[in-house]
């Protein structure tokens, strides 16, 4: 088929941590995420011919991963959505003790976002992709990406009960919001999805 | 679900520093949180997240503080996976791919 340069291979390798992190954020399940990454690498490898060397390898790989995820997701929606317990149990290597609950709560809240919003937020806010890159990955307009990020952020604020939820608007106290974030969310975890 | 948030009537001082991740030192200031009567059992004995940094100037609506908080948390969740060592399966996979002549088919 083609000779892949060592450079390409090392680019693939160095993209793996980001791919894994992105995959977990997409599907919420670490095992499933690694399967996704594996499929992505295999697919990328067999399609290296379509990659223009010197262009953005991570973005290209993210696109592949995302496409695999969504084509599978349509088939296996039920399994994939089993994120909640699984993720907390498996990935509990959280940043030390400090903020541990926060960390878990936040991760859960993130999984409750609509998929398009979550991926937008993760791409922009965590993966280091630019809006342009993220829009390319998600095959949407830059403006769409921006509005998804905004909606994601607002939704998270709601989910975590921070910020201006109606009750808090008049309180004018950010600390109260945080307080509630810590306590309230912790105990609303049993709530539905 | 919102009844859980009864604590809002009693804002407490959270003076720790930002959700900066694991390496953050300087978080001695949380004890204020543990005092006081919240609902029974709510906080007793729990680890209090100490990493919330309240940046001055927060307002009533989701402003820079909330955004900052979300960004930090988001990064923290993402980096938790990002910083894990690459599992062997992927190293093996790449090695294996390298040896093959042609992909499947």
Tab-separated table of C-alpha atoms in Angstrom:
chain	number	residue	atom	x	y	z
A	1	UNK	CA	0.000	0.000	0.000
A	2	UNK	CA	2.488	2.546	1.106
A	3	UNK	CA	5.576	2.992	3.143
A	4	UNK	CA	4.828	4.875	6.266
A	5	UNK	CA	7.666	6.992	7.421
A	6	UNK	CA	8.975	6.576	10.930
A	7	UNK	CA	7.914	10.121	11.479
A	8	UNK	CA	4.307	9.253	10.810
A	9	UNK	CA	4.497	6.425	13.199
A	10	UNK	CA	5.910	8.524	15.932
A	11	UNK	CA	3.239	11.103	15.269
A	12	UNK	CA	0.641	8.430	15.722
A	13	UNK	CA	2.256	7.377	18.913
A	14	UNK	CA	2.413	10.820	20.357
A	15	UNK	CA	-1.215	11.439	19.552
A	16	UNK	CA	-2.377	8.501	21.627
A	17	UNK	CA	-2.714	10.253	24.979
A	18	UNK	CA	-4.882	12.930	23.426
A	19	UNK	CA	-6.905	10.380	21.549
A	20	UNK	CA	-7.558	8.467	24.726
A	21	UNK	CA	-8.578	11.546	26.616
A	22	UNK	CA	-10.875	12.614	23.835
A	23	UNK	CA	-12.326	9.143	23.508
A	24	UNK	CA	-13.114	8.931	27.191
A	25	UNK	CA	-14.857	12.245	27.031
A	26	UNK	CA	-16.912	11.037	24.116
A	27	UNK	CA	-18.024	7.685	25.371
A	28	UNK	CA	-17.526	7.974	29.080
A	29	UNK	CA	-16.149	4.505	29.413
A	30	UNK	CA	-12.416	3.953	29.630
A	31	UNK	CA	-12.418	0.461	28.180
A	32	UNK	CA	-14.628	1.426	25.370
A	33	UNK	CA	-12.483	4.476	24.844
A	34	UNK	CA	-9.375	2.415	24.384
A	35	UNK	CA	-11.170	0.210	21.910
A	36	UNK	CA	-12.074	3.326	20.042
A	37	UNK	CA	-8.514	4.489	20.037
A	38	UNK	CA	-7.385	1.128	18.798
A	39	UNK	CA	-9.857	1.183	15.952
A	40	UNK	CA	-8.794	4.684	15.177
A	41	UNK	CA	-5.145	3.772	14.924
A	42	UNK	CA	-5.853	0.808	12.731
A	43	UNK	CA	-8.054	2.809	10.486
A	44	UNK	CA	-5.621	5.674	10.339
A	45	UNK	CA	-2.853	3.311	9.468
A	46	UNK	CA	-4.717	1.792	6.605
A	47	UNK	CA	-5.655	5.226	5.365
A	48	UNK	CA	-2.360	6.927	5.778
A	49	UNK	CA	-2.466	7.607	2.103
A	50	UNK	CA	-5.200	10.099	2.685
A	51	UNK	CA	-3.236	11.964	5.260
A	52	UNK	CA	-1.213	14.815	3.943
A	53	UNK	CA	2.060	14.695	5.723
A	54	UNK	CA	2.892	17.900	7.442
A	55	UNK	CA	-0.716	18.734	8.127
A	56	UNK	CA	-2.457	18.365	11.408
A	57	UNK	CA	-2.142	14.758	12.456
A	58	UNK	CA	-4.006	15.046	15.760
A	59	UNK	CA	-6.963	16.733	14.122
A	60	UNK	CA	-7.027	14.089	11.443
A	61	UNK	CA	-6.990	11.337	14.037
A	62	UNK	CA	-9.632	13.012	16.137
A	63	UNK	CA	-11.832	13.143	13.095
A	64	UNK	CA	-11.409	9.457	12.463
A	65	UNK	CA	-12.049	8.591	16.054
A	66	UNK	CA	-15.121	10.692	16.173
A	67	UNK	CA	-16.490	9.172	13.012
A	68	UNK	CA	-15.971	5.691	14.332
A	69	UNK	CA	-17.599	6.620	17.566
A	70	UNK	CA	-20.676	8.083	16.010
A	71	UNK	CA	-21.160	5.301	13.548
A	72	UNK	CA	-20.881	2.796	16.356
A	73	UNK	CA	-22.806	4.894	18.734
A	74	UNK	CA	-25.813	4.778	16.554
A	75	UNK	CA	-25.729	1.033	16.760
A	76	UNK	CA	-24.881	0.647	20.351
A	77	UNK	CA	-26.377	3.563	22.076
A	78	UNK	CA	-27.486	1.627	25.046
A	79	UNK	CA	-24.191	0.147	26.006
A	80	UNK	CA	-22.312	3.289	25.520
A	81	UNK	CA	-24.500	5.301	27.748
A	82	UNK	CA	-23.655	3.219	30.730
A	83	UNK	CA	-21.085	5.778	31.564
A	84	UNK	CA	-21.916	6.924	34.979
A	85	UNK	CA	-20.960	4.261	37.385
A	86	UNK	CA	-18.299	2.849	35.213
A	87	UNK	CA	-16.350	5.931	34.752
A	88	UNK	CA	-16.274	6.855	38.365
A	89	UNK	CA	-15.183	3.407	39.325
A	90	UNK	CA	-12.526	2.977	36.734
A	91	UNK	CA	-10.924	6.287	36.449
A	92	UNK	CA	-10.668	7.238	39.993
A	93	UNK	CA	-7.088	8.264	39.789
A	94	UNK	CA	-8.263	11.720	40.446
A	95	UNK	CA	-6.013	14.538	41.353
A	96	UNK	CA	-5.139	13.655	44.890
A	97	UNK	CA	-7.717	14.072	47.547
A	98	UNK	CA	-8.195	17.699	47.163
A	99	UNK	CA	-11.209	18.396	45.127
A	100	UNK	CA	-11.815	14.749	44.557
A	101	UNK	CA	-15.548	14.938	44.874
A	102	UNK	CA	-15.519	17.986	42.755
A	103	UNK	CA	-13.610	16.143	40.158
A	104	UNK	CA	-16.010	13.233	40.091
A	105	UNK	CA	-19.041	15.439	40.109
A	106	UNK	CA	-17.712	17.471	37.311
A	107	UNK	CA	-16.952	14.426	35.277
A	108	UNK	CA	-20.446	13.155	35.748
A	109	UNK	CA	-21.919	16.461	34.811
A	110	UNK	CA	-19.810	16.477	31.711
A	111	UNK	CA	-21.230	13.150	30.696
A	112	UNK	CA	-24.700	14.515	31.018
A	113	UNK	CA	-24.174	17.113	28.387
A	114	UNK	CA	-25.554	16.483	24.948
A	115	UNK	CA	-22.851	14.838	22.901
A	116	UNK	CA	-22.329	17.701	20.507
A	117	UNK	CA	-21.897	20.156	23.327
A	118	UNK	CA	-19.617	17.932	25.283
A	119	UNK	CA	-17.282	17.288	22.431
A	120	UNK	CA	-17.204	20.968	21.577
A	121	UNK	CA	-16.305	21.900	25.104
A	122	UNK	CA	-13.667	19.227	25.370
A	123	UNK	CA	-12.100	20.016	22.042
A	124	UNK	CA	-11.904	23.696	22.741
A	125	UNK	CA	-11.444	23.750	26.455
A	126	UNK	CA	-9.169	20.800	27.013
A	127	UNK	CA	-7.651	19.287	23.928
A	128	UNK	CA	-6.078	22.475	22.763
A	129	UNK	CA	-7.758	22.449	19.369
A	130	UNK	CA	-8.588	25.780	17.874
A	131	UNK	CA	-12.142	26.622	16.933
A	132	UNK	CA	-11.219	26.082	13.327
A	133	UNK	CA	-9.723	22.704	13.992
A	134	UNK	CA	-12.612	21.670	16.168
A	135	UNK	CA	-15.100	22.764	13.555
A	136	UNK	CA	-13.216	20.727	11.007
A	137	UNK	CA	-13.254	17.690	13.245
A	138	UNK	CA	-16.955	17.972	13.901
A	139	UNK	CA	-17.747	18.984	10.396
A	140	UNK	CA	-19.591	22.097	11.358
A	141	UNK	CA	-19.167	25.824	11.060
A	142	UNK	CA	-16.919	27.717	13.414
A	143	UNK	CA	-19.884	29.705	14.630
A	144	UNK	CA	-21.713	26.518	15.433
A	145	UNK	CA	-18.755	25.326	17.399
A	146	UNK	CA	-18.712	28.523	19.383
A	147	UNK	CA	-22.343	28.333	20.244
A	148	UNK	CA	-22.010	24.712	21.282
A	149	UNK	CA	-19.216	25.623	23.626
A	150	UNK	CA	-21.317	28.349	25.137
A	151	UNK	CA	-24.296	26.132	25.549
A	152	UNK	CA	-22.151	23.443	27.056
A	153	UNK	CA	-20.768	25.844	29.572
A	154	UNK	CA	-24.178	27.126	30.498
A	155	UNK	CA	-25.562	23.671	30.805
A	156	UNK	CA	-22.727	22.664	33.085
A	157	UNK	CA	-23.399	25.636	35.240
A	158	UNK	CA	-26.958	24.472	35.568
A	159	UNK	CA	-26.014	20.910	36.241
A	160	UNK	CA	-23.538	21.886	38.862
A	161	UNK	CA	-25.775	24.495	40.340
A	162	UNK	CA	-23.253	27.182	40.110
A	163	UNK	CA	-23.593	30.600	38.743
A	164	UNK	CA	-26.826	32.291	38.137
A	165	UNK	CA	-29.402	29.639	38.468
A	166	UNK	CA	-32.514	31.518	39.334
A	167	UNK	CA	-32.115	31.234	43.046
A	168	UNK	CA	-28.662	32.516	43.064
A	169	UNK	CA	-28.981	35.501	40.937
A	170	UNK	CA	-29.890	37.745	43.782
A	171	UNK	CA	-27.512	36.235	46.193
A	172	UNK	CA	-24.642	37.901	44.534
A	173	UNK	CA	-22.265	35.558	46.140
A	174	UNK	CA	-20.093	33.355	44.127
A	175	UNK	CA	-18.980	31.458	47.142
A	176	UNK	CA	-22.491	30.394	47.778
A	177	UNK	CA	-22.555	28.962	44.355
A	178	UNK	CA	-19.443	27.004	44.966
A	179	UNK	CA	-20.741	25.845	48.228
A	180	UNK	CA	-23.770	24.501	46.567
A	181	UNK	CA	-21.676	22.955	43.947
A	182	UNK	CA	-19.839	21.014	46.535
A	183	UNK	CA	-22.767	19.969	48.583
A	184	UNK	CA	-25.738	20.038	46.387
A	185	UNK	CA	-24.354	18.169	43.515
A	186	UNK	CA	-22.909	15.587	45.695
A	187	UNK	CA	-26.274	14.681	46.930
A	188	UNK	CA	-28.192	15.014	43.813
A	189	UNK	CA	-26.092	12.430	42.197
A	190	UNK	CA	-28.730	9.815	42.468
A	191	UNK	CA	-30.889	11.968	40.333
A	192	UNK	CA	-32.071	10.776	37.049
A	193	UNK	CA	-30.270	11.436	33.919
B	1	UNK	CA	-33.468	17.547	43.536
B	2	UNK	CA	-32.917	21.072	44.511
B	3	UNK	CA	-33.763	20.602	48.077
B	4	UNK	CA	-30.270	19.402	48.476
B	5	UNK	CA	-29.043	22.829	48.060
B	6	UNK	CA	-30.327	24.068	51.327
B	7	UNK	CA	-26.882	25.141	52.235
B	8	UNK	CA	-27.052	28.172	50.114
B	9	UNK	CA	-28.597	30.175	52.835
B	10	UNK	CA	-25.366	30.032	54.626
B	11	UNK	CA	-22.535	31.083	52.468
B	12	UNK	CA	-19.311	29.989	53.877
B	13	UNK	CA	-15.949	31.263	53.229
B	14	UNK	CA	-14.063	29.256	50.759
B	15	UNK	CA	-10.709	30.708	50.601
B	16	UNK	CA	-8.645	28.004	49.119
B	17	UNK	CA	-6.915	28.379	45.875
B	18	UNK	CA	-7.881	27.420	42.448
B	19	UNK	CA	-8.862	24.137	41.035
B	20	UNK	CA	-5.461	23.932	39.762
B	21	UNK	CA	-4.933	20.297	39.934
B	22	UNK	CA	-3.071	17.975	42.133
B	23	UNK	CA	0.066	19.889	42.589
B	24	UNK	CA	-1.436	22.853	44.163
B	25	UNK	CA	-0.166	23.573	47.591
B	26	UNK	CA	-1.459	26.340	49.728
B	27	UNK	CA	-4.744	24.953	50.775
B	28	UNK	CA	-4.957	25.290	54.434
B	29	UNK	CA	-7.933	27.473	54.496
B	30	UNK	CA	-10.859	25.207	54.166
B	31	UNK	CA	-11.833	24.557	57.763
B	32	UNK	CA	-14.511	27.161	57.625
B	33	UNK	CA	-16.417	24.746	55.524
B	34	UNK	CA	-16.555	22.037	58.049
B	35	UNK	CA	-18.003	24.083	60.785
B	36	UNK	CA	-21.612	24.858	61.021
B	37	UNK	CA	-24.759	22.966	60.741
B	38	UNK	CA	-25.520	21.874	57.345
B	39	UNK	CA	-27.860	19.030	56.940
B	40	UNK	CA	-26.997	16.084	59.053
B	41	UNK	CA	-24.199	14.060	57.733
B	42	UNK	CA	-23.618	16.200	54.789
B	43	UNK	CA	-20.140	17.141	55.384
B	44	UNK	CA	-19.114	15.357	58.447
B	45	UNK	CA	-16.119	13.299	57.738
B	46	UNK	CA	-16.099	14.042	54.085
B	47	UNK	CA	-13.162	15.353	52.295
B	48	UNK	CA	-13.796	18.881	51.538
B	49	UNK	CA	-12.689	19.934	48.176
B	50	UNK	CA	-10.075	22.413	48.955
B	51	UNK	CA	-9.098	23.444	45.569
B	52	UNK	CA	-11.717	25.932	44.765
B	53	UNK	CA	-10.198	29.195	44.235
B	54	UNK	CA	-12.430	32.070	44.560
B	55	UNK	CA	-11.129	34.814	42.474
B	56	UNK	CA	-12.152	38.179	43.642
B	57	UNK	CA	-14.793	40.033	41.836
B	58	UNK	CA	-17.329	37.296	41.283
B	59	UNK	CA	-20.741	38.503	40.463
B	60	UNK	CA	-24.173	37.065	40.405
B	61	UNK	CA	-24.013	35.579	36.998
B	62	UNK	CA	-21.631	33.142	35.475
B	63	UNK	CA	-18.709	35.333	34.978
B	64	UNK	CA	-15.035	34.775	34.730
B	65	UNK	CA	-14.952	32.835	37.955
B	66	UNK	CA	-17.371	30.246	36.837
B	67	UNK	CA	-15.774	29.985	33.470
B	68	UNK	CA	-12.421	29.649	35.052
B	69	UNK	CA	-13.696	27.014	37.370
B	70	UNK	CA	-15.183	25.042	34.535
B	71	UNK	CA	-12.080	25.308	32.476
B	72	UNK	CA	-9.922	24.114	35.282
B	73	UNK	CA	-12.153	21.195	36.045
B	74	UNK	CA	-12.449	20.308	32.426
B	75	UNK	CA	-8.739	20.353	31.987
B	76	UNK	CA	-8.310	18.316	35.083
B	77	UNK	CA	-10.685	15.632	33.852
B	78	UNK	CA	-9.063	15.549	30.459
B	79	UNK	CA	-5.537	15.569	31.766
B	80	UNK	CA	-6.304	12.745	34.108
B	81	UNK	CA	-6.433	10.496	31.087
B	82	UNK	CA	-3.939	12.425	29.046
B	83	UNK	CA	-1.229	11.933	31.599
B	84	UNK	CA	-1.632	8.226	31.924
B	85	UNK	CA	1.118	6.202	30.359
B	86	UNK	CA	0.313	4.798	26.969
B	87	UNK	CA	-1.021	1.292	27.474
B	88	UNK	CA	1.084	-1.481	26.059
B	89	UNK	CA	-1.643	-2.568	23.739
B	90	UNK	CA	-1.079	0.517	21.659
B	91	UNK	CA	2.652	0.160	21.585
B	92	UNK	CA	2.230	-3.423	20.493
B	93	UNK	CA	-0.316	-2.387	17.961
B	94	UNK	CA	1.916	0.198	16.395
B	95	UNK	CA	4.834	-2.154	16.326
B	96	UNK	CA	2.710	-4.790	14.724
B	97	UNK	CA	1.393	-2.396	12.156
B	98	UNK	CA	4.882	-1.405	11.320
B	99	UNK	CA	5.841	-4.945	10.496
B	100	UNK	CA	3.016	-5.662	8.204
B	101	UNK	CA	3.419	-5.112	4.565
B	102	UNK	CA	-0.069	-4.413	3.557
B	103	UNK	CA	-3.034	-3.766	5.735
B	104	UNK	CA	-5.833	-6.262	5.735
B	105	UNK	CA	-7.878	-6.858	2.711
